[in-house]
C-alpha positions as a Markdown table, in Angstrom:
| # | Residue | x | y | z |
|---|---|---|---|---|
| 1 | Unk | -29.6 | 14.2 | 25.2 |
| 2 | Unk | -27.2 | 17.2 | 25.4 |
| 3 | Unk | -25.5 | 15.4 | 22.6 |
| 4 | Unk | -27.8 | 16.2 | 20.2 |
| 5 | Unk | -29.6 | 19.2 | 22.3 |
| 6 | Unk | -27.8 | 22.3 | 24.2 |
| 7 | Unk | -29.4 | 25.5 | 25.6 |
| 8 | Unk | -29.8 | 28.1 | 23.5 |
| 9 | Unk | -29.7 | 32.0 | 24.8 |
| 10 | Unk | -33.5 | 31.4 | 25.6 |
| 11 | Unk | -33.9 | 29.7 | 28.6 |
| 12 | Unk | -36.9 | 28.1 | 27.0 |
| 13 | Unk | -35.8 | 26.9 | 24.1 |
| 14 | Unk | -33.0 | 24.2 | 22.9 |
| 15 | Unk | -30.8 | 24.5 | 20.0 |
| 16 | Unk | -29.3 | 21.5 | 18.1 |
| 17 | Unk | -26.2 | 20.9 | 19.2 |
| 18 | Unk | -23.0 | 20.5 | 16.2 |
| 19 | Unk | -23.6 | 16.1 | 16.8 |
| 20 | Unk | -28.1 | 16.9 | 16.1 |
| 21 | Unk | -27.1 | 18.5 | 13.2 |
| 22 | Unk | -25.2 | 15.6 | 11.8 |
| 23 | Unk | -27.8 | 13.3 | 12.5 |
| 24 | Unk | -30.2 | 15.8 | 10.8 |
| 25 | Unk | -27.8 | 15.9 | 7.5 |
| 26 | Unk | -26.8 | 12.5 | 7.0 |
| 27 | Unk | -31.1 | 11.2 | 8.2 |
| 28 | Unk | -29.5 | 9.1 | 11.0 |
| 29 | Unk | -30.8 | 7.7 | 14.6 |
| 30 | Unk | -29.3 | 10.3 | 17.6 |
| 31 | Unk | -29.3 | 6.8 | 19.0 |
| 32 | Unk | -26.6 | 6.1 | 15.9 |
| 33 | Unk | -24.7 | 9.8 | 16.8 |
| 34 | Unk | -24.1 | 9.0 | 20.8 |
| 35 | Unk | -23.0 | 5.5 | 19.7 |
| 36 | Unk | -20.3 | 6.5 | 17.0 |
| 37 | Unk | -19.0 | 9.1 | 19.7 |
| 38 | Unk | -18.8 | 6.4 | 22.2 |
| 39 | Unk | -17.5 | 4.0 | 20.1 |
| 40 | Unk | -14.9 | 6.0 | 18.0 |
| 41 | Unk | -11.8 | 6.6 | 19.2 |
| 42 | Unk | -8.8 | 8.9 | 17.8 |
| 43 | Unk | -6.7 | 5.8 | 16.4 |
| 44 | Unk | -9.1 | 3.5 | 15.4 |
| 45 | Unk | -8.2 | 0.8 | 12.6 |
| 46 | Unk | -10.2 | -0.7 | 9.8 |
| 47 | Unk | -11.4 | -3.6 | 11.7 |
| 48 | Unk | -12.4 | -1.6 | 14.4 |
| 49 | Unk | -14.7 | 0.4 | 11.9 |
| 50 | Unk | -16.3 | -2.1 | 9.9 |
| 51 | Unk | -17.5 | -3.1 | 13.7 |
| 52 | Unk | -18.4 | -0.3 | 14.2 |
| 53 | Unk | -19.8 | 0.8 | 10.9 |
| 54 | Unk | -22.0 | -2.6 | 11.3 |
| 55 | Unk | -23.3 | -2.2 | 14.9 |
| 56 | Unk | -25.1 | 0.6 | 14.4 |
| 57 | Unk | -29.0 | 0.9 | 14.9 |
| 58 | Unk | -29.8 | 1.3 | 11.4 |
| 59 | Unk | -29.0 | -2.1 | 10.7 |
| 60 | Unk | -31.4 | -3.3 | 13.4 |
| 61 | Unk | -33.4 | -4.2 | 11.1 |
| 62 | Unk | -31.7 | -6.4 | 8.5 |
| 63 | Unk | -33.7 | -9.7 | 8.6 |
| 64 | Unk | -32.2 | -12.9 | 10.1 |
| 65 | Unk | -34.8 | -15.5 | 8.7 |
| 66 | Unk | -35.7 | -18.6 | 9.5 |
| 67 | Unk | -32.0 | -20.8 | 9.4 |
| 68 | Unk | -30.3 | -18.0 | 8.9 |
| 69 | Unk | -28.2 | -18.4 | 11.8 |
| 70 | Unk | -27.1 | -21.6 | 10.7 |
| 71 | Unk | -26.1 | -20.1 | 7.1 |
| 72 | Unk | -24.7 | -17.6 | 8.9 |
| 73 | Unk | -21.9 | -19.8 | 10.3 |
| 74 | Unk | -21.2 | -21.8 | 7.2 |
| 75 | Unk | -20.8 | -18.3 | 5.5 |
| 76 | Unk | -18.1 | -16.9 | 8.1 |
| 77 | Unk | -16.1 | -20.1 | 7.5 |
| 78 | Unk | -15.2 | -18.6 | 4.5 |
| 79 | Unk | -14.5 | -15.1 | 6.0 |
| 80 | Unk | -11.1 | -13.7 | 7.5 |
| 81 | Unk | -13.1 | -12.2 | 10.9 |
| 82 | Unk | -15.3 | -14.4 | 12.9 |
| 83 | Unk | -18.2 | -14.2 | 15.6 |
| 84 | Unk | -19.1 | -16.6 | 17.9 |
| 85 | Unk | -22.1 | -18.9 | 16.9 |
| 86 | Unk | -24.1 | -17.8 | 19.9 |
| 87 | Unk | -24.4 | -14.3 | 17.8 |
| 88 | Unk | -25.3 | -15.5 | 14.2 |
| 89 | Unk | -29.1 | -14.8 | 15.0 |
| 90 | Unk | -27.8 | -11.0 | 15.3 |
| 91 | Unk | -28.8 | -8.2 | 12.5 |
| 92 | Unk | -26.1 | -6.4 | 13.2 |
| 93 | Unk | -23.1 | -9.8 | 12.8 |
| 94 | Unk | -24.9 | -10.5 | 9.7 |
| 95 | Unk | -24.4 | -6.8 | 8.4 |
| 96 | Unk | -21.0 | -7.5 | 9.0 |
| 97 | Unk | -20.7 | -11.0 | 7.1 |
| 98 | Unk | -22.2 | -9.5 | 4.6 |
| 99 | Unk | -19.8 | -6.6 | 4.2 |
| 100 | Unk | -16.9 | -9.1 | 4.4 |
| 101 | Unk | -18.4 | -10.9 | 1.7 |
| 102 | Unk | -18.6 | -8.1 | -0.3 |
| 103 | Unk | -15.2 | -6.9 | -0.2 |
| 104 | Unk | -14.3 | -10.6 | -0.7 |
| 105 | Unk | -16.4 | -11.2 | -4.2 |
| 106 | Unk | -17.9 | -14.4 | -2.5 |
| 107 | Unk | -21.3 | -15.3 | -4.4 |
| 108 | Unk | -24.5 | -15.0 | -2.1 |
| 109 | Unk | -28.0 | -16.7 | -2.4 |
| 110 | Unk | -30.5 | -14.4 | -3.7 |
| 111 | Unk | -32.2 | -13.4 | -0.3 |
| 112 | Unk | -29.0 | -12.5 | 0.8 |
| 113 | Unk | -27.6 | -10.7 | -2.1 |
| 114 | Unk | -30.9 | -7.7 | -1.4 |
| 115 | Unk | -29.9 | -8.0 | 2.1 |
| 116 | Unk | -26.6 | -6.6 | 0.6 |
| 117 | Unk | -27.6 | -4.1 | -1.3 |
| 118 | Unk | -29.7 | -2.7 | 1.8 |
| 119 | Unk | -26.7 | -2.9 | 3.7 |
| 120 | Unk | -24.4 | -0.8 | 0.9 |
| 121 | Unk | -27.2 | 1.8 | 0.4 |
| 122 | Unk | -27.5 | 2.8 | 3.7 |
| 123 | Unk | -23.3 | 2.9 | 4.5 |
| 124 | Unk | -22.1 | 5.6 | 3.0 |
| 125 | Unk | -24.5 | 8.2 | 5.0 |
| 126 | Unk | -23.5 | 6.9 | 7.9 |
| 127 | Unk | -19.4 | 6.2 | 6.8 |
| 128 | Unk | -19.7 | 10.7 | 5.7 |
| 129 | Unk | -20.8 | 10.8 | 9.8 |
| 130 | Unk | -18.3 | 9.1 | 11.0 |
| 131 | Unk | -15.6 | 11.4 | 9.5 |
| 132 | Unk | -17.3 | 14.3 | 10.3 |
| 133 | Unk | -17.2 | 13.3 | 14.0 |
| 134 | Unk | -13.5 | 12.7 | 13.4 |
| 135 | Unk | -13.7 | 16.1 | 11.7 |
| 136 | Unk | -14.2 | 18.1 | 14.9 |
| 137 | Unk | -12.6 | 16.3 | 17.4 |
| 138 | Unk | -9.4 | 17.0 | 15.0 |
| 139 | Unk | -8.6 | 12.7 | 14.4 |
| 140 | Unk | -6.3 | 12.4 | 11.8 |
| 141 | Unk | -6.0 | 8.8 | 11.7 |
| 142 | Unk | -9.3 | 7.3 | 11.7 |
| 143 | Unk | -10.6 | 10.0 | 9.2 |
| 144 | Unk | -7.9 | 8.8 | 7.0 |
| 145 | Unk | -8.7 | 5.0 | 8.1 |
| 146 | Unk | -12.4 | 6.0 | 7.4 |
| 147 | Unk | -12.0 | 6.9 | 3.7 |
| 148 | Unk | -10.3 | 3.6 | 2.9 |
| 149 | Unk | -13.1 | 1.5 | 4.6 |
| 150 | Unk | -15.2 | 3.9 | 1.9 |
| 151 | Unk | -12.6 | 2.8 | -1.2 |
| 152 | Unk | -13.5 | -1.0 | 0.2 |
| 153 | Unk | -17.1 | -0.8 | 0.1 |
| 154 | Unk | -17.1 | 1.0 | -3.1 |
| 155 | Unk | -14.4 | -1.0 | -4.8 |
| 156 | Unk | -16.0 | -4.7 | -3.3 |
| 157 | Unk | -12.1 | -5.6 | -1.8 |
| 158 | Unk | -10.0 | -5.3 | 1.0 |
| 159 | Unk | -7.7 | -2.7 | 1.7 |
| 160 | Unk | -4.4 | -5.2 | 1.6 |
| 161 | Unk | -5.8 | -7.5 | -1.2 |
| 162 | Unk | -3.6 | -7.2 | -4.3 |
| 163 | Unk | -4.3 | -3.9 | -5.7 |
| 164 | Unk | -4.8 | -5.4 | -9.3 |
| 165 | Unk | -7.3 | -7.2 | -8.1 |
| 166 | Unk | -9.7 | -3.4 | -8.1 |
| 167 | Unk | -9.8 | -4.1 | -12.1 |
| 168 | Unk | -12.6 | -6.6 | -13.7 |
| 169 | Unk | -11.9 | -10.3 | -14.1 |
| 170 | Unk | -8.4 | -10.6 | -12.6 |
| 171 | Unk | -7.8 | -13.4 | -10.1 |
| 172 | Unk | -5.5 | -13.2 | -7.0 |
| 173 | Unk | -2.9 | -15.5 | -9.3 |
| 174 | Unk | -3.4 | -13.2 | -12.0 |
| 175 | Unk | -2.2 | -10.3 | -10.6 |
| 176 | Unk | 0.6 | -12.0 | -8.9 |
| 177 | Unk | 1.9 | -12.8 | -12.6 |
| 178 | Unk | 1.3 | -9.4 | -13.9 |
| 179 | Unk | 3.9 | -7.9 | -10.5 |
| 180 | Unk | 3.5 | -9.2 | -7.1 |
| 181 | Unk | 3.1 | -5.8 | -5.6 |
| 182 | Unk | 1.9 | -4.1 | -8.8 |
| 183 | Unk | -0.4 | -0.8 | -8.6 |
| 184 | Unk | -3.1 | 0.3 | -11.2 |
| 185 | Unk | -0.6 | 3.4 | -11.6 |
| 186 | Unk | 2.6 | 1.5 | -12.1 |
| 187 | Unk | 0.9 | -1.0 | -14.9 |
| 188 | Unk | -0.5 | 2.8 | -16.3 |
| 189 | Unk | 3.4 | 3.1 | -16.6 |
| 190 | Unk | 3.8 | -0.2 | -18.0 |
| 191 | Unk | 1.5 | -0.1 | -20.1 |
| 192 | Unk | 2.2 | 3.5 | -22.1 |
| 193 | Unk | -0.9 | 4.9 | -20.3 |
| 194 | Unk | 0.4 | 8.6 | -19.4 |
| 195 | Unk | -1.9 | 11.6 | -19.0 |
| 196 | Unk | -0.6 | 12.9 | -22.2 |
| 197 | Unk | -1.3 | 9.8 | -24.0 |
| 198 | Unk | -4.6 | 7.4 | -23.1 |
| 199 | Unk | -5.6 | 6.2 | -26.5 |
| 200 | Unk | -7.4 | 3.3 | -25.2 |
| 201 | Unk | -7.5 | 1.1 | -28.8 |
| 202 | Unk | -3.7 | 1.6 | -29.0 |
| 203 | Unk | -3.0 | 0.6 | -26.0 |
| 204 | Unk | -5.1 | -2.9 | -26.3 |
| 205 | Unk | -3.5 | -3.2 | -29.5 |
| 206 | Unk | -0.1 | -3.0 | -27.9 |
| 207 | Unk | -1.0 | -5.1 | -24.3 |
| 208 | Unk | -3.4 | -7.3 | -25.1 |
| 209 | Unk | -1.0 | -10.1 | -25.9 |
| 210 | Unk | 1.0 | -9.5 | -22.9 |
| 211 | Unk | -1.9 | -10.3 | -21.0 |
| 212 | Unk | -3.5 | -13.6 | -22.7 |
| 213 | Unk | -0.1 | -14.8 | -22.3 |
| 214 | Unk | 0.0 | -14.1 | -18.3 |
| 215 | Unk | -3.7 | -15.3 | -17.5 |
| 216 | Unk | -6.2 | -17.6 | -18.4 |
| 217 | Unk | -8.8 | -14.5 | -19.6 |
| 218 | Unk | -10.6 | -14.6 | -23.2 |
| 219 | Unk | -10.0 | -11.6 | -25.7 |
| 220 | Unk | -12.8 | -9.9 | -24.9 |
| 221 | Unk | -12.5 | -10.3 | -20.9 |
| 222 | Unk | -8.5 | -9.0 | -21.6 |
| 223 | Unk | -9.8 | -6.3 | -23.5 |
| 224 | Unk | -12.1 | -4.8 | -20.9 |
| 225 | Unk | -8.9 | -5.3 | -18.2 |
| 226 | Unk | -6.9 | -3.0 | -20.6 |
| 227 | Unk | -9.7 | -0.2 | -21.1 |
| 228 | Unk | -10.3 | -0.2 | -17.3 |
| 229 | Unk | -6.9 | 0.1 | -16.6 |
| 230 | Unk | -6.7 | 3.7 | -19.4 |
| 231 | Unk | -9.9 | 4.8 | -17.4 |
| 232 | Unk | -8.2 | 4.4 | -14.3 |
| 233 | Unk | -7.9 | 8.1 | -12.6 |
| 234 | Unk | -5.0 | 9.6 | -13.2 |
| 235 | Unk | -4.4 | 13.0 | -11.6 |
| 236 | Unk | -1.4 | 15.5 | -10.8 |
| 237 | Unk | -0.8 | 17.7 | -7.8 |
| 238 | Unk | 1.3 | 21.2 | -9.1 |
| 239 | Unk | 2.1 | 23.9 | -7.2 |
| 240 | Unk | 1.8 | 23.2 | -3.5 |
| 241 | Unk | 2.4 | 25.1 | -0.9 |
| 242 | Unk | 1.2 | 26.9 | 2.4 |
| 243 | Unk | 0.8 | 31.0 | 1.7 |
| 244 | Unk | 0.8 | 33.7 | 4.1 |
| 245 | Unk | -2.9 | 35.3 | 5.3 |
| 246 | Unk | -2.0 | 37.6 | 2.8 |
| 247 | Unk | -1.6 | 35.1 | 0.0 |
| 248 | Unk | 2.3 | 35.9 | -0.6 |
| 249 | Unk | 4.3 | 33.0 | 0.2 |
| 250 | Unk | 6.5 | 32.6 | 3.1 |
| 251 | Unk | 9.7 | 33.2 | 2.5 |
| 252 | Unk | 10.9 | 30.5 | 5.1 |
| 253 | Unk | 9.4 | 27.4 | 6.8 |
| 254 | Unk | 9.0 | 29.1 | 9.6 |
| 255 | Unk | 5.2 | 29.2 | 10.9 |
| 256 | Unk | 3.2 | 30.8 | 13.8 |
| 257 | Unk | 1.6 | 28.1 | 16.2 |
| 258 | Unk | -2.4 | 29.0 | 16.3 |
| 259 | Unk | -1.9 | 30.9 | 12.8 |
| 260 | Unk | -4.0 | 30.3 | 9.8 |
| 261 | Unk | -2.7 | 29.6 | 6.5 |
| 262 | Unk | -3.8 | 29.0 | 3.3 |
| 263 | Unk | -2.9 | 25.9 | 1.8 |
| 264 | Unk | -2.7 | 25.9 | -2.4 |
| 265 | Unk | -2.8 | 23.3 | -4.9 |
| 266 | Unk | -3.4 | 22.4 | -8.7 |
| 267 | Unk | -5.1 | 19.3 | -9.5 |
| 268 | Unk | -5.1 | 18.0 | -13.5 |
| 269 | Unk | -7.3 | 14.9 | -14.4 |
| 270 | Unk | -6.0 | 13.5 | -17.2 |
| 271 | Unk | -7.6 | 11.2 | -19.8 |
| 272 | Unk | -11.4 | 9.9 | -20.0 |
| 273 | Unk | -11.9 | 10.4 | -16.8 |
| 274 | Unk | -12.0 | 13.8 | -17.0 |
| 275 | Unk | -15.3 | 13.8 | -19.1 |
| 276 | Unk | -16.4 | 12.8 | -15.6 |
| 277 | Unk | -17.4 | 9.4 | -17.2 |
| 278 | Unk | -18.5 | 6.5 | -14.2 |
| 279 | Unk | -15.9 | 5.0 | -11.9 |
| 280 | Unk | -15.2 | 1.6 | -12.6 |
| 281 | Unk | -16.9 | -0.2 | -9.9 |
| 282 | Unk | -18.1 | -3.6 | -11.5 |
| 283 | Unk | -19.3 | -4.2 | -7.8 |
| 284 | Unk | -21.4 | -1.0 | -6.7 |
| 285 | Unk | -24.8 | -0.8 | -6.8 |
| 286 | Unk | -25.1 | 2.3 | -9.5 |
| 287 | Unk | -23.1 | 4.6 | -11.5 |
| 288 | Unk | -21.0 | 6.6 | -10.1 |
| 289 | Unk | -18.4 | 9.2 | -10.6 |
| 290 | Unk | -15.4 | 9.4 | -8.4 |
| 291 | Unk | -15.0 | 12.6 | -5.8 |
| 292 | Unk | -12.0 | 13.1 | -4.1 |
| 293 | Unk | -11.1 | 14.6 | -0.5 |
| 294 | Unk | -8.0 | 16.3 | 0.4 |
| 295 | Unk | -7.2 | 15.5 | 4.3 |
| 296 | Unk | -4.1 | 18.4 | 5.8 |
| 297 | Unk | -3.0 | 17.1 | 9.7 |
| 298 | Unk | 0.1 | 16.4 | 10.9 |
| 299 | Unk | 0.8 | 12.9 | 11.5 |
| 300 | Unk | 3.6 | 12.9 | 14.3 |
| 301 | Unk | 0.7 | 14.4 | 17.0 |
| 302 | Unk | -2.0 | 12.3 | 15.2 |
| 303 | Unk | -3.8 | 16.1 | 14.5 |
| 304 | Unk | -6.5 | 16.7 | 11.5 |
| 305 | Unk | -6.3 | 20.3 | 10.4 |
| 306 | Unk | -8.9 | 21.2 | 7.3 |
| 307 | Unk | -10.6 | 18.4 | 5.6 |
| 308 | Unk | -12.3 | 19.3 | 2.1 |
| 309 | Unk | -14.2 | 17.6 | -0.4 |
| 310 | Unk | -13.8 | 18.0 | -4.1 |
| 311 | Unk | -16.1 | 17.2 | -6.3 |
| 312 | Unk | -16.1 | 15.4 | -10.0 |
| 313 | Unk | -14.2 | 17.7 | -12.4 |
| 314 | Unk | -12.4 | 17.8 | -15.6 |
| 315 | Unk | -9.1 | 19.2 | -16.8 |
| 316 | Unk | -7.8 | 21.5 | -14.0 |
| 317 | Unk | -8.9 | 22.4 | -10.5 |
| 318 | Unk | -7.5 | 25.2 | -8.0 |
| 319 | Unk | -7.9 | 23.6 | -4.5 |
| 320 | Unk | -7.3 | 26.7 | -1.9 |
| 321 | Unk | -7.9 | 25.3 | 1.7 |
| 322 | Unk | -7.1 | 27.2 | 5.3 |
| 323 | Unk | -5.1 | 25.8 | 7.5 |
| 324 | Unk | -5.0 | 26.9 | 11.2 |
| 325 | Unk | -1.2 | 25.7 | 12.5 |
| 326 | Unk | -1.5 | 23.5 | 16.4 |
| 327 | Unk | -0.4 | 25.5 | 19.1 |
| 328 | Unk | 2.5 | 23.5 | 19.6 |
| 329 | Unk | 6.5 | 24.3 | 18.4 |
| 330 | Unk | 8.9 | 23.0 | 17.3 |
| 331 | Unk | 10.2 | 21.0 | 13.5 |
| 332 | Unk | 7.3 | 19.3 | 12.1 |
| 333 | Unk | 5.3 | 18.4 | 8.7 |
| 334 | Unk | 2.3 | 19.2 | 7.6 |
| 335 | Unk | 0.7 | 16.4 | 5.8 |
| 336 | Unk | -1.7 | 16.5 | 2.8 |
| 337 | Unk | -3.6 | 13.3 | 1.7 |
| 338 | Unk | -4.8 | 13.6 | -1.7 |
| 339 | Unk | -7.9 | 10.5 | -1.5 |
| 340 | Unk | -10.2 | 9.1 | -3.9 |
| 341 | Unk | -14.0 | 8.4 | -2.4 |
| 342 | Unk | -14.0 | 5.5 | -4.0 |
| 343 | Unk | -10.6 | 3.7 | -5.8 |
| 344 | Unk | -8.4 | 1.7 | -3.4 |
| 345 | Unk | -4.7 | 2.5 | -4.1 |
| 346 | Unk | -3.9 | 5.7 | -6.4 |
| 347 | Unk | -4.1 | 7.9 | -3.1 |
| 348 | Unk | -1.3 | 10.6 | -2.7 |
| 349 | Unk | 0.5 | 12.0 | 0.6 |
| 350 | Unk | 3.2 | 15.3 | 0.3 |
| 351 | Unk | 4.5 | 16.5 | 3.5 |
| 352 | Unk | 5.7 | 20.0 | 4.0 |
| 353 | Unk | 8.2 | 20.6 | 6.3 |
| 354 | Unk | 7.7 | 23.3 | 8.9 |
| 355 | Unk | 9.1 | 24.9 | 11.9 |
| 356 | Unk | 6.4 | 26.3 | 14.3 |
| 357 | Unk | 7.1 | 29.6 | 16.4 |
């Protein structure tokens, strides 16, 4: 229990420990906290934490009824990660079906479809755990491998599907015609979608025949492709850079090991979506508006520094974050993610070179 518990100054009483007070914020099981610690690790990939995600208590309690098991197994056959069949009577390997489901689009029966939805209500709580945990025990890695298992549960695909295939009504062949490694950002660019111009009638007007002519999608279907493709985030980073204590900049890269820095940056969200309008996730359960999180580590020694969270916002943002350097020295870079919550593929990474005294 000292996980959760730790004396306090009073030999009588206990205090919650920093891995109680997580359980407290985010309504989980302590049971849930000493598992994610156990199971965690500082390089953990996203198959790893969908296991993990999925083998937690809270989904003890998904319902396995009568057959299941057996519809179970014909439902993994259509799945890229498989279980045994001596577990398909298991809460916790059907959470996970169903999660792999969702990111692959597959249609469900209707028992299993609010089995889903009980499944995605409950993830994100525990998902906003798991990077804290990664948080303090300074994991750059798996926080980072954390926030794109969010995108995935959010955006209902997997991380290395096609990224085209995030907008509404595309198929796998689809995208491949439209660029066989094309981005949302690079058909924005394509398209004539810039953050000084998103007119979203001139640019269906403009597209819309490209696309009937590269897909099998009616007008209207086209059309929404197009508008979801203007609403698409777009935002800027401007002036970054890591400031003195004092907030003068440095006038070299040279930095002091165990010194605390303050990290600057301008973010601009261009276009609709900085009326804070929903994210366009055809698949989630509600509305939603997209949040972003800006993750500062370095990668070479695998070290989180800050991690912040930035809310919805419109036009500009100031994003001030400190930054306390690793006691190590040497050349280095300090890395700065720039990730969505909840849109697979428009994240940004900037490295700033340093030399650590």
């Amino acid at each position: 229990m000292r996980l959760i518990f730790q004396p306090s100054d009073d030999e009588n009483e206990l205090s919650c420990s920093v891995f109680g007070k997580l359980a407290c914020v985010y309504y989980l099981q302590h049971q849930t906290i000493r598992f994610l610690l156990s199971e965690l690790k500082d390089n953990s990939n996203i198959e790893e934490l969908l296991r993990i995600l999925t083998h937690v208590p809270e989904y003890s309690e998904i319902p396995v009824r009568h057959n299941e098991d057996l519809v179970n197994t014909d439902l993994q056959k259509l799945l890229r990660i498989r279980f045994s069949t001596s577990v398909m009577d298991s809460s916790h390997v059907k959470a996970h079906l169903l999660f792999q489901a969702h990111f692959t689009r597959l249609p469900l029966q209707t028992d299993y479809r609010t089995d889903l939805k009980s499944v995605l209500d409950q993830c994100m709580r525990i998902l906003q755990a798991m990077r804290d945990i990664c948080m303090i025990k300074k994991w750059f890695a798996t926080a980072v491998n954390i926030t794109v298992l969010q995108q995935m549960c959010y955006s209902a695909r997997w991380y290395d599907d096609h990224p085209l295939l995030c907008l509404p009504h595309l198929s796998e062949d689809e995208a491949y015609k439209l660029g066989a490694n094309m981005t949302v950002p690079e058909l924005q660019d394509r398209w004539g979608v810039s953050p000084e111009n998103i007119d979203r009638e001139m640019v269906v007007r403009k597209n819309l025949k490209y696309l009937i002519d590269r897909s099998t999608l009616e007008e209207a279907a086209a059309k929404e492709v197009i508008q979801a493709v203007c609403d698409w985030p777009i935002v800027s980073v401007n002036g970054l850079k890591l400031l003195s204590s004092g907030g003068y900049p440095d006038s070299s890269s040279k930095f002091q090991s165990g010194k605390t820095y303050r990290l600057v940056m301008t973010l601009r969200m261009a276009g609709r979506r900085g009326k804070n309008v929903p994210a366009v996730l055809p698949k989630w359960t509600k509305d939603k508006q997209a949040s972003w999180l800006v993750l500062v580590g370095v990668k070479d020694s695998n070290h989180l520094l800050p991690m912040t969270q930035i809310s919805p916002f419109a036009g500009e943002r100031r994003i001030r974050v400190d930054v306390t350097m690793p006691n190590v020295k040497g050349r280095t870079h300090v890395n700065v993610f720039l990730m969505s919550d909840c849109y697979l593929g428009i994240d940004q990474e900037y490295a700033i070179p340093i030399d650590l005294e």
